[in-house]
mmCIF file of N, CA and C in Angstrom:
data_model
loop_
_atom_site.group_PDB
_atom_site.id
_atom_site.type_symbol
_atom_site.label_atom_id
_atom_site.label_comp_id
_atom_site.label_asym_id
_atom_site.label_seq_id
_atom_site.Cartn_x
_atom_site.Cartn_y
_atom_site.Cartn_z
ATOM 1 N N MET A 320 175.662 184.774 92.744
ATOM 2 C CA MET A 320 174.765 185.905 92.830
ATOM 3 C C MET A 320 173.461 185.536 92.136
ATOM 4 N N ASP A 321 172.351 185.994 92.691
ATOM 5 C CA ASP A 321 171.042 185.735 92.093
ATOM 6 C C ASP A 321 170.952 186.385 90.716
ATOM 7 N N THR A 322 169.929 186.009 89.976
ATOM 8 C CA THR A 322 169.745 186.601 88.657
ATOM 9 C C THR A 322 169.170 188.009 88.755
ATOM 10 N N ASP A 323 168.539 188.362 89.894
ATOM 11 C CA ASP A 323 168.042 189.714 90.073
ATOM 12 C C ASP A 323 169.222 190.660 90.270
ATOM 13 N N LEU A 324 169.076 191.868 89.747
ATOM 14 C CA LEU A 324 170.127 192.856 89.937
ATOM 15 C C LEU A 324 170.127 193.336 91.385
ATOM 16 N N PRO A 325 171.291 193.544 91.970
ATOM 17 C CA PRO A 325 171.356 193.993 93.359
ATOM 18 C C PRO A 325 170.853 195.425 93.544
ATOM 19 N N ILE A 326 170.947 196.228 92.499
ATOM 20 C CA ILE A 326 170.503 197.617 92.589
ATOM 21 C C ILE A 326 169.327 197.795 91.639
ATOM 22 N N THR A 327 168.207 198.236 92.205
ATOM 23 C CA THR A 327 167.012 198.442 91.399
ATOM 24 C C THR A 327 166.584 199.902 91.469
ATOM 25 N N LEU A 328 165.853 200.309 90.447
ATOM 26 C CA LEU A 328 165.419 201.702 90.338
ATOM 27 C C LEU A 328 163.992 201.758 89.835
ATOM 28 N N THR A 329 163.196 202.600 90.477
ATOM 29 C CA THR A 329 161.853 202.913 90.011
ATOM 30 C C THR A 329 161.638 204.414 90.159
ATOM 31 N N THR A 330 160.609 204.891 89.514
ATOM 32 C CA THR A 330 160.186 206.282 89.702
ATOM 33 C C THR A 330 158.694 206.265 89.988
ATOM 34 N N LYS A 331 158.242 207.296 90.669
ATOM 35 C CA LYS A 331 156.816 207.461 90.919
ATOM 36 C C LYS A 331 156.473 208.922 90.672
ATOM 37 N N GLY A 332 155.470 209.136 89.850
ATOM 38 C CA GLY A 332 154.964 210.486 89.642
ATOM 39 C C GLY A 332 155.774 211.363 88.712
ATOM 40 N N LEU A 333 156.809 210.826 88.106
ATOM 41 C CA LEU A 333 157.639 211.627 87.198
ATOM 42 C C LEU A 333 157.257 211.441 85.735
ATOM 43 N N PHE A 334 156.849 210.239 85.370
ATOM 44 C CA PHE A 334 156.568 209.923 83.977
ATOM 45 C C PHE A 334 155.157 209.366 83.847
ATOM 46 N N GLU A 335 154.630 209.443 82.662
ATOM 47 C CA GLU A 335 153.317 208.858 82.414
ATOM 48 C C GLU A 335 153.428 207.339 82.409
ATOM 49 N N ALA A 336 152.370 206.699 82.865
ATOM 50 C CA ALA A 336 152.353 205.233 82.898
ATOM 51 C C ALA A 336 152.508 204.672 81.490
ATOM 52 N N ASN A 337 153.250 203.599 81.377
ATOM 53 C CA ASN A 337 153.488 202.893 80.114
ATOM 54 C C ASN A 337 154.232 203.723 79.063
ATOM 55 N N ASP A 338 154.940 204.758 79.478
ATOM 56 C CA ASP A 338 155.764 205.543 78.553
ATOM 57 C C ASP A 338 157.031 204.751 78.258
ATOM 58 N N LYS A 339 157.164 204.270 77.029
ATOM 59 C CA LYS A 339 158.295 203.403 76.667
ATOM 60 C C LYS A 339 159.635 204.124 76.781
ATOM 61 N N ASN A 340 159.687 205.419 76.480
ATOM 62 C CA ASN A 340 160.943 206.161 76.592
ATOM 63 C C ASN A 340 161.411 206.244 78.039
ATOM 64 N N SER A 341 160.494 206.513 78.952
ATOM 65 C CA SER A 341 160.893 206.599 80.355
ATOM 66 C C SER A 341 161.238 205.215 80.908
ATOM 67 N N GLN A 342 160.523 204.188 80.482
ATOM 68 C CA GLN A 342 160.855 202.827 80.909
ATOM 69 C C GLN A 342 162.253 202.442 80.437
ATOM 70 N N PHE A 343 162.579 202.824 79.209
ATOM 71 C CA PHE A 343 163.919 202.552 78.684
ATOM 72 C C PHE A 343 164.966 203.311 79.495
ATOM 73 N N LEU A 344 164.692 204.582 79.818
ATOM 74 C CA LEU A 344 165.628 205.385 80.601
ATOM 75 C C LEU A 344 165.872 204.752 81.969
ATOM 76 N N ILE A 345 164.824 204.325 82.643
ATOM 77 C CA ILE A 345 164.966 203.724 83.965
ATOM 78 C C ILE A 345 165.769 202.425 83.875
ATOM 79 N N SER A 346 165.486 201.603 82.877
ATOM 80 C CA SER A 346 166.251 200.363 82.687
ATOM 81 C C SER A 346 167.715 200.663 82.403
ATOM 82 N N LYS A 347 167.948 201.673 81.587
ATOM 83 C CA LYS A 347 169.320 202.070 81.249
ATOM 84 C C LYS A 347 170.065 202.564 82.492
ATOM 85 N N LEU A 348 169.406 203.376 83.301
ATOM 86 C CA LEU A 348 170.028 203.890 84.519
ATOM 87 C C LEU A 348 170.297 202.775 85.522
ATOM 88 N N GLU A 349 169.378 201.848 85.633
ATOM 89 C CA GLU A 349 169.567 200.709 86.537
ATOM 90 C C GLU A 349 170.768 199.878 86.095
ATOM 91 N N ALA A 350 170.861 199.601 84.802
ATOM 92 C CA ALA A 350 171.999 198.837 84.274
ATOM 93 C C ALA A 350 173.302 199.614 84.485
ATOM 94 N N TRP A 351 173.272 200.921 84.244
ATOM 95 C CA TRP A 351 174.453 201.764 84.420
ATOM 96 C C TRP A 351 174.943 201.704 85.858
ATOM 97 N N LEU A 352 174.013 201.829 86.808
ATOM 98 C CA LEU A 352 174.393 201.845 88.212
ATOM 99 C C LEU A 352 174.962 200.491 88.650
ATOM 100 N N ASN A 353 174.358 199.405 88.207
ATOM 101 C CA ASN A 353 174.883 198.081 88.529
ATOM 102 C C ASN A 353 176.254 197.861 87.892
ATOM 103 N N PHE A 354 176.436 198.366 86.672
ATOM 104 C CA PHE A 354 177.727 198.242 86.002
ATOM 105 C C PHE A 354 178.799 199.038 86.745
ATOM 106 N N LYS A 355 178.461 200.250 87.192
ATOM 107 C CA LYS A 355 179.419 201.061 87.958
ATOM 108 C C LYS A 355 179.797 200.340 89.261
ATOM 109 N N ALA A 356 178.809 199.739 89.912
ATOM 110 C CA ALA A 356 179.075 198.993 91.144
ATOM 111 C C ALA A 356 179.952 197.774 90.869
ATOM 112 N N LEU A 357 179.690 197.099 89.760
ATOM 113 C CA LEU A 357 180.508 195.958 89.369
ATOM 114 C C LEU A 357 181.945 196.409 89.116
ATOM 115 N N GLY A 358 182.114 197.530 88.424
ATOM 116 C CA GLY A 358 183.440 198.067 88.135
ATOM 117 C C GLY A 358 184.196 198.486 89.391
ATOM 118 N N ALA A 359 183.456 198.852 90.446
ATOM 119 C CA ALA A 359 184.086 199.229 91.715
ATOM 120 C C ALA A 359 184.270 198.014 92.631
ATOM 121 N N ASN A 360 183.994 196.819 92.101
ATOM 122 C CA ASN A 360 184.159 195.546 92.810
ATOM 123 C C ASN A 360 183.235 195.402 94.019
ATOM 124 N N TRP A 361 182.039 195.957 93.926
ATOM 125 C CA TRP A 361 181.074 195.805 95.006
ATOM 126 C C TRP A 361 180.582 194.369 95.115
ATOM 127 N N TYR A 362 180.692 193.603 94.054
ATOM 128 C CA TYR A 362 180.166 192.239 94.044
ATOM 129 C C TYR A 362 181.276 191.202 94.125
ATOM 130 N N GLY A 363 182.470 191.617 94.526
ATOM 131 C CA GLY A 363 183.612 190.708 94.601
ATOM 132 C C GLY A 363 183.400 189.579 95.598
ATOM 133 N N ASP A 364 182.716 189.854 96.697
ATOM 134 C CA ASP A 364 182.429 188.844 97.708
ATOM 135 C C ASP A 364 180.929 188.565 97.640
ATOM 136 N N GLU A 365 180.557 187.426 97.069
ATOM 137 C CA GLU A 365 179.140 187.129 96.857
ATOM 138 C C GLU A 365 178.359 186.960 98.156
ATOM 139 N N SER A 366 179.054 186.760 99.270
ATOM 140 C CA SER A 366 178.356 186.667 100.551
ATOM 141 C C SER A 366 178.051 188.052 101.113
ATOM 142 N N LEU A 367 178.594 189.093 100.477
ATOM 143 C CA LEU A 367 178.387 190.458 100.955
ATOM 144 C C LEU A 367 177.850 191.351 99.836
ATOM 145 N N VAL A 368 176.913 190.865 99.055
ATOM 146 C CA VAL A 368 176.302 191.681 98.014
ATOM 147 C C VAL A 368 175.229 192.538 98.672
ATOM 148 N N VAL A 369 175.376 193.835 98.538
ATOM 149 C CA VAL A 369 174.449 194.793 99.123
ATOM 150 C C VAL A 369 173.362 195.111 98.107
ATOM 151 N N ASN A 370 172.116 195.035 98.543
ATOM 152 C CA ASN A 370 170.989 195.357 97.690
ATOM 153 C C ASN A 370 170.522 196.773 97.977
ATOM 154 N N MET A 371 170.276 197.510 96.914
ATOM 155 C CA MET A 371 169.796 198.884 97.028
ATOM 156 C C MET A 371 168.584 199.048 96.129
ATOM 157 N N ASN A 372 167.511 199.544 96.713
ATOM 158 C CA ASN A 372 166.277 199.783 95.977
ATOM 159 C C ASN A 372 166.022 201.288 96.014
ATOM 160 N N PHE A 373 166.189 201.947 94.868
ATOM 161 C CA PHE A 373 166.005 203.386 94.768
ATOM 162 C C PHE A 373 164.661 203.712 94.126
ATOM 163 N N THR A 374 163.993 204.735 94.646
ATOM 164 C CA THR A 374 162.788 205.278 94.032
ATOM 165 C C THR A 374 162.988 206.784 93.933
ATOM 166 N N ILE A 375 162.816 207.317 92.729
ATOM 167 C CA ILE A 375 162.940 208.762 92.513
ATOM 168 C C ILE A 375 161.532 209.341 92.423
ATOM 169 N N LEU A 376 161.304 210.393 93.217
ATOM 170 C CA LEU A 376 159.993 211.021 93.309
ATOM 171 C C LEU A 376 160.092 212.515 93.030
ATOM 172 N N PRO A 377 159.031 213.112 92.468
ATOM 173 C CA PRO A 377 159.017 214.569 92.338
ATOM 174 C C PRO A 377 158.921 215.204 93.736
ATOM 175 N N GLU A 378 159.344 216.445 93.832
ATOM 176 C CA GLU A 378 159.445 217.124 95.123
ATOM 177 C C GLU A 378 158.156 217.054 95.940
ATOM 178 N N HIS A 379 157.025 217.346 95.337
ATOM 179 C CA HIS A 379 155.771 217.367 96.110
ATOM 180 C C HIS A 379 155.434 215.990 96.680
ATOM 181 N N GLN A 380 155.680 214.923 95.933
ATOM 182 C CA GLN A 380 155.413 213.578 96.457
ATOM 183 C C GLN A 380 156.427 213.187 97.531
ATOM 184 N N PHE A 381 157.680 213.613 97.330
ATOM 185 C CA PHE A 381 158.707 213.316 98.322
ATOM 186 C C PHE A 381 158.373 213.997 99.649
ATOM 187 N N LEU A 382 157.983 215.271 99.582
ATOM 188 C CA LEU A 382 157.691 216.015 100.802
ATOM 189 C C LEU A 382 156.426 215.509 101.501
ATOM 190 N N ASP A 383 155.508 214.921 100.744
ATOM 191 C CA ASP A 383 154.276 214.369 101.307
ATOM 192 C C ASP A 383 154.389 212.882 101.634
ATOM 193 N N LEU A 384 155.576 212.337 101.495
ATOM 194 C CA LEU A 384 155.803 210.898 101.650
ATOM 195 C C LEU A 384 155.416 210.421 103.045
ATOM 196 N N GLN A 385 154.632 209.368 103.082
ATOM 197 C CA GLN A 385 154.274 208.693 104.334
ATOM 198 C C GLN A 385 155.102 207.413 104.400
ATOM 199 N N VAL A 386 156.039 207.353 105.318
ATOM 200 C CA VAL A 386 156.911 206.183 105.435
ATOM 201 C C VAL A 386 156.532 205.378 106.676
ATOM 202 N N ASP A 387 156.910 204.119 106.651
ATOM 203 C CA ASP A 387 156.638 203.242 107.787
ATOM 204 C C ASP A 387 157.320 203.790 109.035
ATOM 205 N N SER A 388 156.534 204.076 110.050
ATOM 206 C CA SER A 388 157.100 204.649 111.272
ATOM 207 C C SER A 388 157.885 203.616 112.082
ATOM 208 N N ASP A 389 157.693 202.333 111.777
ATOM 209 C CA ASP A 389 158.434 201.308 112.505
ATOM 210 C C ASP A 389 159.854 201.125 111.964
ATOM 211 N N LYS A 390 160.162 201.792 110.863
ATOM 212 C CA LYS A 390 161.508 201.716 110.295
ATOM 213 C C LYS A 390 162.257 203.013 110.616
ATOM 214 N N ASN A 391 163.547 202.899 110.749
ATOM 215 C CA ASN A 391 164.393 204.050 111.031
ATOM 216 C C ASN A 391 164.814 204.694 109.714
ATOM 217 N N TRP A 392 164.167 205.775 109.331
ATOM 218 C CA TRP A 392 164.474 206.469 108.081
ATOM 219 C C TRP A 392 165.520 207.537 108.356
ATOM 220 N N ILE A 393 166.572 207.518 107.588
ATOM 221 C CA ILE A 393 167.711 208.420 107.784
ATOM 222 C C ILE A 393 167.772 209.386 106.603
ATOM 223 N N PRO A 394 167.875 210.692 106.887
ATOM 224 C CA PRO A 394 167.913 211.670 105.790
ATOM 225 C C PRO A 394 169.320 211.813 105.202
ATOM 226 N N ILE A 395 169.339 212.156 103.919
ATOM 227 C CA ILE A 395 170.576 212.554 103.237
ATOM 228 C C ILE A 395 170.308 213.944 102.683
ATOM 229 N N ASN A 396 171.109 214.903 103.079
ATOM 230 C CA ASN A 396 170.989 216.269 102.570
ATOM 231 C C ASN A 396 172.364 216.736 102.124
ATOM 232 N N LEU A 397 172.632 216.541 100.848
ATOM 233 C CA LEU A 397 173.889 216.970 100.237
ATOM 234 C C LEU A 397 173.561 217.928 99.104
ATOM 235 N N PRO A 398 174.515 218.732 98.662
ATOM 236 C CA PRO A 398 174.235 219.600 97.505
ATOM 237 C C PRO A 398 173.756 218.754 96.314
ATOM 238 N N GLY A 399 172.568 219.057 95.820
ATOM 239 C CA GLY A 399 172.021 218.339 94.682
ATOM 240 C C GLY A 399 171.384 217.007 95.021
ATOM 241 N N LEU A 400 171.312 216.656 96.304
ATOM 242 C CA LEU A 400 170.734 215.368 96.692
ATOM 243 C C LEU A 400 169.972 215.491 98.005
ATOM 244 N N THR A 401 168.685 215.234 97.920
ATOM 245 C CA THR A 401 167.848 215.117 99.114
ATOM 246 C C THR A 401 167.194 213.751 99.028
ATOM 247 N N ALA A 402 167.363 212.963 100.083
ATOM 248 C CA ALA A 402 166.841 211.590 100.078
ATOM 249 C C ALA A 402 166.635 211.130 101.513
ATOM 250 N N ILE A 403 165.911 210.027 101.643
ATOM 251 C CA ILE A 403 165.809 209.319 102.914
ATOM 252 C C ILE A 403 166.033 207.839 102.612
ATOM 253 N N TYR A 404 166.573 207.132 103.596
ATOM 254 C CA TYR A 404 166.796 205.708 103.381
ATOM 255 C C TYR A 404 166.588 204.930 104.661
ATOM 256 N N ASN A 405 166.337 203.657 104.479
ATOM 257 C CA ASN A 405 166.215 202.695 105.560
ATOM 258 C C ASN A 405 167.208 201.583 105.269
ATOM 259 N N HIS A 406 167.918 201.157 106.300
ATOM 260 C CA HIS A 406 168.927 200.114 106.152
ATOM 261 C C HIS A 406 168.500 198.883 106.942
ATOM 262 N N ASP A 407 168.346 197.767 106.263
ATOM 263 C CA ASP A 407 168.058 196.488 106.915
ATOM 264 C C ASP A 407 169.367 195.699 106.939
ATOM 265 N N MET A 408 170.059 195.767 108.076
ATOM 266 C CA MET A 408 171.370 195.122 108.184
ATOM 267 C C MET A 408 171.276 193.607 108.052
ATOM 268 N N SER A 409 170.187 193.005 108.513
ATOM 269 C CA SER A 409 170.072 191.550 108.460
ATOM 270 C C SER A 409 170.003 191.039 107.024
ATOM 271 N N LYS A 410 169.532 191.884 106.110
ATOM 272 C CA LYS A 410 169.433 191.499 104.700
ATOM 273 C C LYS A 410 170.454 192.222 103.819
ATOM 274 N N GLN A 411 171.306 193.048 104.456
ATOM 275 C CA GLN A 411 172.283 193.846 103.692
ATOM 276 C C GLN A 411 171.577 194.608 102.577
ATOM 277 N N SER A 412 170.500 195.309 102.958
ATOM 278 C CA SER A 412 169.729 196.001 101.932
ATOM 279 C C SER A 412 169.288 197.387 102.388
ATOM 280 N N PHE A 413 169.058 198.221 101.397
ATOM 281 C CA PHE A 413 168.605 199.586 101.615
ATOM 282 C C PHE A 413 167.369 199.848 100.771
ATOM 283 N N ILE A 414 166.474 200.647 101.309
ATOM 284 C CA ILE A 414 165.383 201.239 100.547
ATOM 285 C C ILE A 414 165.642 202.731 100.604
ATOM 286 N N CYS A 415 165.656 203.379 99.452
ATOM 287 C CA CYS A 415 166.011 204.790 99.413
ATOM 288 C C CYS A 415 165.038 205.548 98.518
ATOM 289 N N MET A 416 164.531 206.666 99.036
ATOM 290 C CA MET A 416 163.648 207.562 98.294
ATOM 291 C C MET A 416 164.427 208.832 97.994
ATOM 292 N N ILE A 417 164.505 209.191 96.707
ATOM 293 C CA ILE A 417 165.292 210.341 96.266
ATOM 294 C C ILE A 417 164.361 211.397 95.684
ATOM 295 N N MET A 418 164.582 212.644 96.077
ATOM 296 C CA MET A 418 163.754 213.742 95.584
ATOM 297 C C MET A 418 164.302 214.315 94.279
ATOM 298 N N PHE A 419 163.407 214.521 93.325
ATOM 299 C CA PHE A 419 163.691 215.249 92.079
ATOM 300 C C PHE A 419 163.017 216.594 92.247
ATOM 301 N N SER A 420 163.808 217.650 92.470
ATOM 302 C CA SER A 420 163.267 218.956 92.856
ATOM 303 C C SER A 420 162.479 219.618 91.726
ATOM 304 N N ASN A 421 161.682 220.603 92.112
ATOM 305 C CA ASN A 421 160.922 221.371 91.125
ATOM 306 C C ASN A 421 161.857 222.077 90.141
ATOM 307 N N ASP A 422 162.976 222.599 90.635
ATOM 308 C CA ASP A 422 163.947 223.251 89.747
ATOM 309 C C ASP A 422 164.508 222.250 88.739
ATOM 310 N N GLU A 423 164.839 221.058 89.199
ATOM 311 C CA GLU A 423 165.344 220.025 88.293
ATOM 312 C C GLU A 423 164.274 219.613 87.292
ATOM 313 N N LEU A 424 163.050 219.556 87.737
ATOM 314 C CA LEU A 424 161.937 219.215 86.849
ATOM 315 C C LEU A 424 161.752 220.278 85.772
ATOM 316 N N ASN A 425 161.879 221.555 86.154
ATOM 317 C CA ASN A 425 161.775 222.646 85.178
ATOM 318 C C ASN A 425 162.888 222.581 84.145
ATOM 319 N N VAL A 426 164.109 222.283 84.577
ATOM 320 C CA VAL A 426 165.234 222.134 83.650
ATOM 321 C C VAL A 426 164.985 220.954 82.717
ATOM 322 N N ALA A 427 164.482 219.859 83.274
ATOM 323 C CA ALA A 427 164.210 218.670 82.468
ATOM 324 C C ALA A 427 163.148 218.944 81.404
ATOM 325 N N MET A 428 162.170 219.761 81.748
ATOM 326 C CA MET A 428 161.115 220.088 80.780
ATOM 327 C C MET A 428 161.672 220.915 79.623
ATOM 328 N N LYS A 429 162.674 221.739 79.911
ATOM 329 C CA LYS A 429 163.284 222.583 78.878
ATOM 330 C C LYS A 429 164.347 221.840 78.089
ATOM 331 N N ASP A 430 165.075 220.946 78.758
ATOM 332 C CA ASP A 430 166.181 220.237 78.113
ATOM 333 C C ASP A 430 166.200 218.790 78.597
ATOM 334 N N SER A 431 165.465 217.927 77.914
ATOM 335 C CA SER A 431 165.328 216.532 78.349
ATOM 336 C C SER A 431 166.660 215.783 78.338
ATOM 337 N N ALA A 432 167.642 216.299 77.605
ATOM 338 C CA ALA A 432 168.952 215.646 77.562
ATOM 339 C C ALA A 432 169.633 215.674 78.932
ATOM 340 N N GLN A 433 169.229 216.587 79.811
ATOM 341 C CA GLN A 433 169.838 216.707 81.137
ATOM 342 C C GLN A 433 169.287 215.701 82.141
ATOM 343 N N VAL A 434 168.152 215.085 81.832
ATOM 344 C CA VAL A 434 167.504 214.192 82.788
ATOM 345 C C VAL A 434 168.402 213.012 83.150
ATOM 346 N N GLU A 435 168.940 212.333 82.153
ATOM 347 C CA GLU A 435 169.768 211.156 82.427
ATOM 348 C C GLU A 435 170.981 211.524 83.272
ATOM 349 N N ASN A 436 171.659 212.597 82.931
ATOM 350 C CA ASN A 436 172.837 213.013 83.687
ATOM 351 C C ASN A 436 172.466 213.383 85.128
ATOM 352 N N THR A 437 171.365 214.088 85.299
ATOM 353 C CA THR A 437 170.927 214.461 86.647
ATOM 354 C C THR A 437 170.630 213.215 87.473
ATOM 355 N N PHE A 438 169.921 212.254 86.891
ATOM 356 C CA PHE A 438 169.632 211.004 87.591
ATOM 357 C C PHE A 438 170.922 210.260 87.928
ATOM 358 N N GLN A 439 171.861 210.206 86.993
ATOM 359 C CA GLN A 439 173.118 209.510 87.251
ATOM 360 C C GLN A 439 173.860 210.131 88.439
ATOM 361 N N LEU A 440 173.920 211.448 88.468
ATOM 362 C CA LEU A 440 174.612 212.132 89.572
ATOM 363 C C LEU A 440 173.944 211.835 90.907
ATOM 364 N N LYS A 441 172.624 211.901 90.938
ATOM 365 C CA LYS A 441 171.886 211.632 92.177
ATOM 366 C C LYS A 441 172.068 210.184 92.629
ATOM 367 N N LEU A 442 171.912 209.261 91.690
ATOM 368 C CA LEU A 442 172.016 207.845 92.033
ATOM 369 C C LEU A 442 173.411 207.480 92.522
ATOM 370 N N ALA A 443 174.433 207.966 91.847
ATOM 371 C CA ALA A 443 175.810 207.660 92.259
ATOM 372 C C ALA A 443 176.105 208.256 93.632
ATOM 373 N N ALA A 444 175.694 209.494 93.852
ATOM 374 C CA ALA A 444 175.939 210.134 95.145
ATOM 375 C C ALA A 444 175.235 209.387 96.263
ATOM 376 N N CYS A 445 174.011 209.008 96.024
ATOM 377 C CA CYS A 445 173.238 208.283 97.029
ATOM 378 C C CYS A 445 173.831 206.890 97.273
ATOM 379 N N ALA A 446 174.158 206.184 96.216
ATOM 380 C CA ALA A 446 174.756 204.853 96.353
ATOM 381 C C ALA A 446 176.067 204.932 97.131
ATOM 382 N N ASN A 447 176.845 205.968 96.903
ATOM 383 C CA ASN A 447 178.114 206.112 97.611
ATOM 384 C C ASN A 447 177.906 206.340 99.109
ATOM 385 N N VAL A 448 176.862 207.091 99.478
ATOM 386 C CA VAL A 448 176.549 207.278 100.900
ATOM 387 C C VAL A 448 176.212 205.922 101.526
ATOM 388 N N LEU A 449 175.371 205.155 100.864
ATOM 389 C CA LEU A 449 174.963 203.857 101.396
ATOM 390 C C LEU A 449 176.130 202.872 101.439
ATOM 391 N N ALA A 450 177.003 202.935 100.458
ATOM 392 C CA ALA A 450 178.134 202.010 100.368
ATOM 393 C C ALA A 450 179.107 202.162 101.535
ATOM 394 N N THR A 451 179.123 203.327 102.166
ATOM 395 C CA THR A 451 180.042 203.525 103.287
ATOM 396 C C THR A 451 179.744 202.580 104.445
ATOM 397 N N TYR A 452 178.505 202.114 104.572
ATOM 398 C CA TYR A 452 178.164 201.168 105.633
ATOM 399 C C TYR A 452 178.974 199.882 105.515
ATOM 400 N N TYR A 453 179.334 199.529 104.295
ATOM 401 C CA TYR A 453 180.049 198.285 104.048
ATOM 402 C C TYR A 453 181.472 198.522 103.544
ATOM 403 N N HIS A 454 181.946 199.743 103.714
ATOM 404 C CA HIS A 454 183.307 200.121 103.326
ATOM 405 C C HIS A 454 183.602 199.811 101.856
ATOM 406 N N LEU A 455 182.593 200.012 101.003
ATOM 407 C CA LEU A 455 182.764 199.790 99.581
ATOM 408 C C LEU A 455 183.322 201.057 98.946
ATOM 409 N N PRO A 456 184.152 200.925 97.908
ATOM 410 C CA PRO A 456 184.706 202.114 97.265
ATOM 411 C C PRO A 456 183.632 202.896 96.512
ATOM 412 N N ALA A 457 183.865 204.172 96.348
ATOM 413 C CA ALA A 457 182.924 205.030 95.632
ATOM 414 C C ALA A 457 182.853 204.643 94.169
ATOM 415 N N ILE A 458 181.678 204.850 93.594
ATOM 416 C CA ILE A 458 181.519 204.585 92.156
ATOM 417 C C ILE A 458 181.567 205.896 91.388
#
């Protein structure tokens, strides 16, 4: 396996640029998600390592998102999860945009301790949807 992590995470428009606390949170969540995938044996076959690139956006940016029209973007609408993703089968990879709703943002502003848990729930749910393409177990 390459030295790059198979699952990456970024955010846009949620945190101030160069905020060390948010950078630490994103790194922690990325490590957590890769560890959960490792624990579910997603990386057992190195020829079938699936790459997932997640970006979490606030609701207004998500709804205004301009995506490449040449790619097939597929929506995910589950309780607590609104996202779109593109699957590149030739590279065994996904690009996924996840919405952080205004209600979730309001809760986060009142109780920052809920942010990490909310992100974990969204990321795991989204990763599990994508993992079904390769018959990987849920994390």
